[in-house]
Coordinates of C-alpha atoms in Angstrom, one line a residue:
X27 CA -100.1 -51.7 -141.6
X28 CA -101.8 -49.7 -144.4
X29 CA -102.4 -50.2 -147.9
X30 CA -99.1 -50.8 -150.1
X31 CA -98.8 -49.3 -153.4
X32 CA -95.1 -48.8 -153.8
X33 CA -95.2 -50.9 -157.0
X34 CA -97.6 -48.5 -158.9
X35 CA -96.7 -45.5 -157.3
X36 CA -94.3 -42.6 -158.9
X37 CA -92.5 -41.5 -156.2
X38 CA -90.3 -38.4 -157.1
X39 CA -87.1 -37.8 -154.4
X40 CA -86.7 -35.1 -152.5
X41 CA -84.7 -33.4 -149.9
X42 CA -85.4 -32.1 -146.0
X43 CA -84.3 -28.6 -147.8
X44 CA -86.9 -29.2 -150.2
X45 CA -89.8 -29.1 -147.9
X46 CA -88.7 -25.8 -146.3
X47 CA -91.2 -23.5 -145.9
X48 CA -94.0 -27.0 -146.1
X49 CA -96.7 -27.6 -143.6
X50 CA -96.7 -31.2 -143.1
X51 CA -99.4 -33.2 -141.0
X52 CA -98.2 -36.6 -139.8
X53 CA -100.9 -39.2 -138.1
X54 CA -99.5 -38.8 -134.4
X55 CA -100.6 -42.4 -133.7
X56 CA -98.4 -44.0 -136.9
X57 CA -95.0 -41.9 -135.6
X58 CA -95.5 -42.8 -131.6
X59 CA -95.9 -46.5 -132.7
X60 CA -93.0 -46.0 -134.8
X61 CA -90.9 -44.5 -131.8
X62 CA -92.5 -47.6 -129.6
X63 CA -91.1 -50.4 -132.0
X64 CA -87.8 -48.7 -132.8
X65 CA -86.4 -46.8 -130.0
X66 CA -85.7 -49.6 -127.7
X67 CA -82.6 -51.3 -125.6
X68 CA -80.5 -53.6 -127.0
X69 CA -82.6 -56.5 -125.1
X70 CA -85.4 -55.1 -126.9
X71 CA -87.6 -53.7 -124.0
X72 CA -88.7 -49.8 -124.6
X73 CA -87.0 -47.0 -122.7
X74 CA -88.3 -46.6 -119.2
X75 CA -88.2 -44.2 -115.9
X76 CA -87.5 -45.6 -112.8
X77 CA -91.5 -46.2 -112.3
X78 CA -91.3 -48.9 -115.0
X79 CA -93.5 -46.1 -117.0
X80 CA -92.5 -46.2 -121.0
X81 CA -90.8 -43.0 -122.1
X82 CA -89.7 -44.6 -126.0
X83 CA -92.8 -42.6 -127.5
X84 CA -91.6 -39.1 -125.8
X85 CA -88.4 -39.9 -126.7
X86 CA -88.7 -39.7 -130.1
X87 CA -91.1 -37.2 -130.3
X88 CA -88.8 -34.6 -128.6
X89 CA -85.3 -35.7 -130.2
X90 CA -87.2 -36.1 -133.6
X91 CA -89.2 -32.9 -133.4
X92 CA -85.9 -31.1 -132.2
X93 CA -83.9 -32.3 -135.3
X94 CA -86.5 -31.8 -137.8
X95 CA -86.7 -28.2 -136.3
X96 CA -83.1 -28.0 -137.8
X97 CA -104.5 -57.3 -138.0
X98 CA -102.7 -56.0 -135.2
X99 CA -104.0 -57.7 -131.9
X100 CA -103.9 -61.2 -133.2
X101 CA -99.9 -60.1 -134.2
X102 CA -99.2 -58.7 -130.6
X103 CA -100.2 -61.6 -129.0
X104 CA -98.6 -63.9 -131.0
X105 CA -95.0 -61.4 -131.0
X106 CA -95.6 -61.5 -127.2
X107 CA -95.4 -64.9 -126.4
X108 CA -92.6 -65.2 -128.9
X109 CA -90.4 -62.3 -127.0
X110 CA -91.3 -64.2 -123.4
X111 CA -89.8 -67.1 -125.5
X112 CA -86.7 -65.2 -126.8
X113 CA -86.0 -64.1 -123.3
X114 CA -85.6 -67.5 -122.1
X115 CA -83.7 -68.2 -124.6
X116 CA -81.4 -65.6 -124.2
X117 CA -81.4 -64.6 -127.8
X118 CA -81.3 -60.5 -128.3
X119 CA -81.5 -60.0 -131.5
X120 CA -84.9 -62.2 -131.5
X121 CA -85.9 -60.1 -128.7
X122 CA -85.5 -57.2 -129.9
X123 CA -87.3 -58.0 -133.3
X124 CA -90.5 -59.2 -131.0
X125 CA -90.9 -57.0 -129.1
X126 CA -91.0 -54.3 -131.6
X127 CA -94.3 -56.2 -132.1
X128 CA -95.8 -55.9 -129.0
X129 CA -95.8 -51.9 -129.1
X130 CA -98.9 -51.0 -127.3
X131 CA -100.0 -47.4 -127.0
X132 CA -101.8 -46.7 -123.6
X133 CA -104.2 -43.6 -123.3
X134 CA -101.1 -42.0 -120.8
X135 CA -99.3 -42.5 -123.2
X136 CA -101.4 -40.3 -125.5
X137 CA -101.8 -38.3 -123.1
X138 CA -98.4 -37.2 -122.1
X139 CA -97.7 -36.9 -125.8
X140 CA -100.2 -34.0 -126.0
X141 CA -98.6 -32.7 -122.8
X142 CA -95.3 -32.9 -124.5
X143 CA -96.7 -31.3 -127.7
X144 CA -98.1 -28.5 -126.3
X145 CA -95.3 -27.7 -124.1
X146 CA -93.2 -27.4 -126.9
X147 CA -95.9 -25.0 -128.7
X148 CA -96.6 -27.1 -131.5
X149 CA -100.4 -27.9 -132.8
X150 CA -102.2 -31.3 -132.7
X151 CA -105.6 -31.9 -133.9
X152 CA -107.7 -34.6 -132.2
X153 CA -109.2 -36.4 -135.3
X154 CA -112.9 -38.3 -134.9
X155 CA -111.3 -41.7 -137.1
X156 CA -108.5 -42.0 -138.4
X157 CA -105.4 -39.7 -138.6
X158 CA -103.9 -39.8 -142.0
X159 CA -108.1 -38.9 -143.1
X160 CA -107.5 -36.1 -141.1
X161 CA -104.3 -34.7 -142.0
X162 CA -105.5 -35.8 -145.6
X163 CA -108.8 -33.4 -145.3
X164 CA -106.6 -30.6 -144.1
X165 CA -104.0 -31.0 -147.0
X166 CA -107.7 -30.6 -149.4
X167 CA -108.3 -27.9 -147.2
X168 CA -104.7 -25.9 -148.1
X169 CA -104.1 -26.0 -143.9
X170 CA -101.1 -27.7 -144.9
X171 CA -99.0 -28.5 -147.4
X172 CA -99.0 -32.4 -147.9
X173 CA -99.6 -35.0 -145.2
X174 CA -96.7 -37.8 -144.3
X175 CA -96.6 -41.2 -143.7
X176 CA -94.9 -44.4 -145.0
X177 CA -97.8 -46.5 -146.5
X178 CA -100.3 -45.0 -149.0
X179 CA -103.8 -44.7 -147.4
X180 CA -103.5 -40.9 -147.4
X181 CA -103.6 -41.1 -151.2
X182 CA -106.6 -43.0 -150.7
X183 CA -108.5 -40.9 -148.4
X184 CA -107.4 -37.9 -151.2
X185 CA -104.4 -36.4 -150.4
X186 CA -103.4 -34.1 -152.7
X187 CA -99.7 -34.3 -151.7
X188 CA -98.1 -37.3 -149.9
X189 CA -94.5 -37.2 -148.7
X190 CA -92.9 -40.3 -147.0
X191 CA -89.5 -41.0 -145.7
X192 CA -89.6 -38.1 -143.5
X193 CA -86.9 -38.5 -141.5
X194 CA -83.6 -36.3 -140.6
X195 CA -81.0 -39.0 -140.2
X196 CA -81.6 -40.3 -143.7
X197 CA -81.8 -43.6 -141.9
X198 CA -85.2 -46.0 -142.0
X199 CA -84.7 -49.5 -139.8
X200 CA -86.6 -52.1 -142.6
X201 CA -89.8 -54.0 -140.3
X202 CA -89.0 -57.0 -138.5
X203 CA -85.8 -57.0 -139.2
X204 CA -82.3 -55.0 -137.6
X205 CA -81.3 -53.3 -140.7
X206 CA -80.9 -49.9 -141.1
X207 CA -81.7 -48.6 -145.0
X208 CA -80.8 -44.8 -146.7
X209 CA -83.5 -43.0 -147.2
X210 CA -84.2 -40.0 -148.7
X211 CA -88.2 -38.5 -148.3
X212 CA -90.1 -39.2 -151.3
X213 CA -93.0 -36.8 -152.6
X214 CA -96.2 -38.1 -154.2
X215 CA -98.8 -36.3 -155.9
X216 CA -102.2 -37.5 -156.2
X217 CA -102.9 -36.1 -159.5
X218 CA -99.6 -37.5 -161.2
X219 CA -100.6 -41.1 -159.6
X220 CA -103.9 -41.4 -161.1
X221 CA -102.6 -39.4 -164.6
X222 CA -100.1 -42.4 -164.5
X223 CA -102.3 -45.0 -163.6
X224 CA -105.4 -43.8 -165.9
X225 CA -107.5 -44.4 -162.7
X226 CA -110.2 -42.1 -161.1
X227 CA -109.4 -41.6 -157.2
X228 CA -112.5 -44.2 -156.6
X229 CA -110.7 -46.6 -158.9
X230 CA -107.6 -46.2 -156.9
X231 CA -109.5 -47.0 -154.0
X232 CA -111.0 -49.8 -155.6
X233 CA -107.3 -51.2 -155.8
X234 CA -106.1 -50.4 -152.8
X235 CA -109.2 -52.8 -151.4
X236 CA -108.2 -55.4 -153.6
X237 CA -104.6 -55.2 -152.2
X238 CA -105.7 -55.0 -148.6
X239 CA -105.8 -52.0 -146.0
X240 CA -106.2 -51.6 -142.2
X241 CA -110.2 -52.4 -143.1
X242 CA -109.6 -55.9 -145.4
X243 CA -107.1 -58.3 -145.8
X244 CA -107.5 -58.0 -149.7
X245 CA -107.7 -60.9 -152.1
X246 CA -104.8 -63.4 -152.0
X247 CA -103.1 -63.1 -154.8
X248 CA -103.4 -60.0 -155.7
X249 CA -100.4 -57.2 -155.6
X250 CA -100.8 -53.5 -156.5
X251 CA -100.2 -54.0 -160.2
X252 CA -102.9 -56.9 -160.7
X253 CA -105.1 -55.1 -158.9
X254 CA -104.6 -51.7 -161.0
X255 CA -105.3 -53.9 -164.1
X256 CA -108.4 -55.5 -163.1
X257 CA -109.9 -52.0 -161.7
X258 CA -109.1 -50.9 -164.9
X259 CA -110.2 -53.8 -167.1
X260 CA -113.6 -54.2 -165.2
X261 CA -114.2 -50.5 -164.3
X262 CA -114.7 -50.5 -160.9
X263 CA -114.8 -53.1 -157.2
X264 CA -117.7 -55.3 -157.7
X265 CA -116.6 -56.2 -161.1
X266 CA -113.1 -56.8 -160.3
X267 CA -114.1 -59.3 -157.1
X268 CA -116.7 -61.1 -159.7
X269 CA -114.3 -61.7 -162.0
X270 CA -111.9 -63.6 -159.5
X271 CA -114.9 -65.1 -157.9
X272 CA -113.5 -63.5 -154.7
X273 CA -115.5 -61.7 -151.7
X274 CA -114.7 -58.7 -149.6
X275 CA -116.9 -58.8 -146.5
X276 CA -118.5 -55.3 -146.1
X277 CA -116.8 -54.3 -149.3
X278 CA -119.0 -50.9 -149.8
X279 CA -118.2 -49.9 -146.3
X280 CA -114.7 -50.0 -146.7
X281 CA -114.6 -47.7 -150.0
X282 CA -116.9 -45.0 -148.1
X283 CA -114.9 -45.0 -145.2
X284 CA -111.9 -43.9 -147.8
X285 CA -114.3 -41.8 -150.2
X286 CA -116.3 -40.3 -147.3
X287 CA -113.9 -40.4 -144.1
X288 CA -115.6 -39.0 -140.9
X289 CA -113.2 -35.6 -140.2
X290 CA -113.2 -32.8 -138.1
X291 CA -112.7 -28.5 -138.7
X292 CA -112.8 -27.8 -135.5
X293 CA -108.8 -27.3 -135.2
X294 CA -106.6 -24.5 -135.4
X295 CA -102.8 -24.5 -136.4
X296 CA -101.3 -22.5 -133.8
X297 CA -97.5 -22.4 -133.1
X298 CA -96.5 -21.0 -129.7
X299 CA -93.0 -20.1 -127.5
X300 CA -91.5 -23.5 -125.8
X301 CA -92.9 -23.3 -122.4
X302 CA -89.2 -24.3 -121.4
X303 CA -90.8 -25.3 -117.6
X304 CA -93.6 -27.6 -118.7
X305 CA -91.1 -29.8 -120.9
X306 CA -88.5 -30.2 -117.8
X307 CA -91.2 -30.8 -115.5
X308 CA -92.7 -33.9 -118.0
X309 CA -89.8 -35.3 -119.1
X310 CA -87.6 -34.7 -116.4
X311 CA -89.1 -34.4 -113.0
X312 CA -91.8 -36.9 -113.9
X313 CA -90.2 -39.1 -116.4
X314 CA -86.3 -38.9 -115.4
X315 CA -85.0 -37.9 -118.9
X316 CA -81.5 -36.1 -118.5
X317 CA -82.2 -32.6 -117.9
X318 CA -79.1 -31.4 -120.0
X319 CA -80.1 -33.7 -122.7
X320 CA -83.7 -32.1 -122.8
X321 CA -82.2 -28.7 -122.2
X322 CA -80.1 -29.1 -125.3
X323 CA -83.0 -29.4 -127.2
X324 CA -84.1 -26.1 -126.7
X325 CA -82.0 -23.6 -129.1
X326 CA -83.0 -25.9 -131.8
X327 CA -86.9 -25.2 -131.0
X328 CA -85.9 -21.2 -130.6
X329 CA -84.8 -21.2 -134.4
X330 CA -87.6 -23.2 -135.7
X331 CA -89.8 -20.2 -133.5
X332 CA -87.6 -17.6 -135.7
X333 CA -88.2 -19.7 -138.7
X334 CA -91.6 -19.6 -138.3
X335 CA -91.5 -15.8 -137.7
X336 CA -89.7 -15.5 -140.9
X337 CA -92.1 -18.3 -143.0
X338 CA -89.1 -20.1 -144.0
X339 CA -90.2 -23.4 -142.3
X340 CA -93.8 -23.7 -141.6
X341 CA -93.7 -26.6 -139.0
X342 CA -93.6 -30.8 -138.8
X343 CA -95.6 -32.3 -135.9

């Protein structure tokens, strides 16, 4: 789920035609669970090909690529046995909500994403932990511009630049629920969060444990701005959980794996022609996508190629 700061955090609105000419790194694993939970029929099963093989997750990563070019197992049980429920039932609109909850990315899952990715001649690093570290480390790095994602830990694992809301339909369905919200992306710079907040990066990771991330459940109670007062009134974690006579198992861990994240430099941000075969030959010979649909994708990724030839719009992946 992530850390969630929104409360705390000055969030400055921006436009797609703002972000022209940005390098943006997006954890891969955070968008193809996105596309799991949200591109799905109206019974709420995921897409599939006539294998039963789920195609949701490629999907969305070629249709959203191509228009940008212009405590999670206990949950999935529970959401699973709930759907199995709904279907006996006959309710959609509670099917469709739980099974968005049972999104479960498989290793050929992963796998055919990289096939997809590379067939379209756009870059993906393998990171050693966890994604938004990684894209984090290379926006530290200047490899890209700002990383992307809709909670907060890349702040947390230092992100200079954060941008969220990066979508081209302006359109963001709210979790759990079918309603569809206007969006517009949102840009977030480290150094004007903790000028703001008066915290040092360790002190806003220091919160953001009190809150609760993908590492703790946080102390119960305690939202973004309570925890922002305490780190500041008590000066730093162990203080903070002392004076709410609170506990964070493995506590120390957690901040290290957000001050010191394990990353990788062996990457390199390569952007190549569509291999025009490849793509039919995944999606359609393998995974029964419409070939026209897929084929209409392709002028789109010619003039992000020319766009890239001309710097004027670095890349999204």
């Amino acid at each position: 789920m992530g850390v969630d700061l929104s409360d705390v955090v000055p969030k400055q609105p921006r436009t797609l035609q703002d972000l022209q000419g940005k390098t943006i790194a997006i954890d891969a694993y955070n968008a193809l669970y996105q596309f799991l939970s949200s591109i799905r029929q109206p019974d709420g099963t995921p897409l599939k090909d006539r294998r039963g093989n789920v195609t949701s997750h490629l999907s969305g990563l070629l249709y959203r690529t191509a228009n940008l070019a212009e405590e999670r197992k206990e949950r999935k049980v529970k959401a699973e046995a709930e759907y199995q429920q709904a279907v006996a039932e006959g309710d959609e609109a509670k099917m469709l909500t739980k099974a968005q909850q049972t999104s479960y990315l498989s290793p050929e899952m992963v796998a055919d994403s990289k096939r997809l990715l590379d067939a379209l001649g756009l870059p993906w690093v393998q990171a050693p932990s966890e994604g938004e570290a990684q894209a984090a480390f290379m926006a530290r790095n200047g490899d890209v511009w700002a990383a992307s994602s809709q909670d907060f830990d890349a702040l947390l694992f230092g992100a200079p630049r954060l941008v969220r809301n990066l979508a081209v339909t302006g359109k963001r369905k709210l979790p759990g629920k079918s309603i569809w919200v206007d969006v517009e992306p949102e840009l977030i710079e480290l150094e004007g969060v903790l000028k703001e907040l008066a915290l040092t990066r360790e002190q806003l990771v220091d919160a953001g444990i009190l809150v609760g991330t993908d590492f703790d459940p946080g102390v119960k109670g305690v939202g973004p701005k309570r925890a922002v007062k305490l780190v500041k009134e008590k000066g730093a974690l162990p203080q903070a959980l002392a004076s709410l006579d609170a506990e964070i198992p493995y506590a120390e861990q957690i901040r290290q794996i957000f001050l010191e994240p394990e990353t990788t430099t062996e990457y390199k941000l390569a952007f190549k022609t569509v291999d025009e075969a490849a793509v039919k030959k995944l999606l359609v010979e393998e995974h029964d996508f419409g070939e026209d649909r897929v084929r209409s994708t392709f002028p789109r990724f010619a003039k992000l190629q020319e766009a890239m030839k001309q710097r004027s719009l670095d890349a999204f992946f």
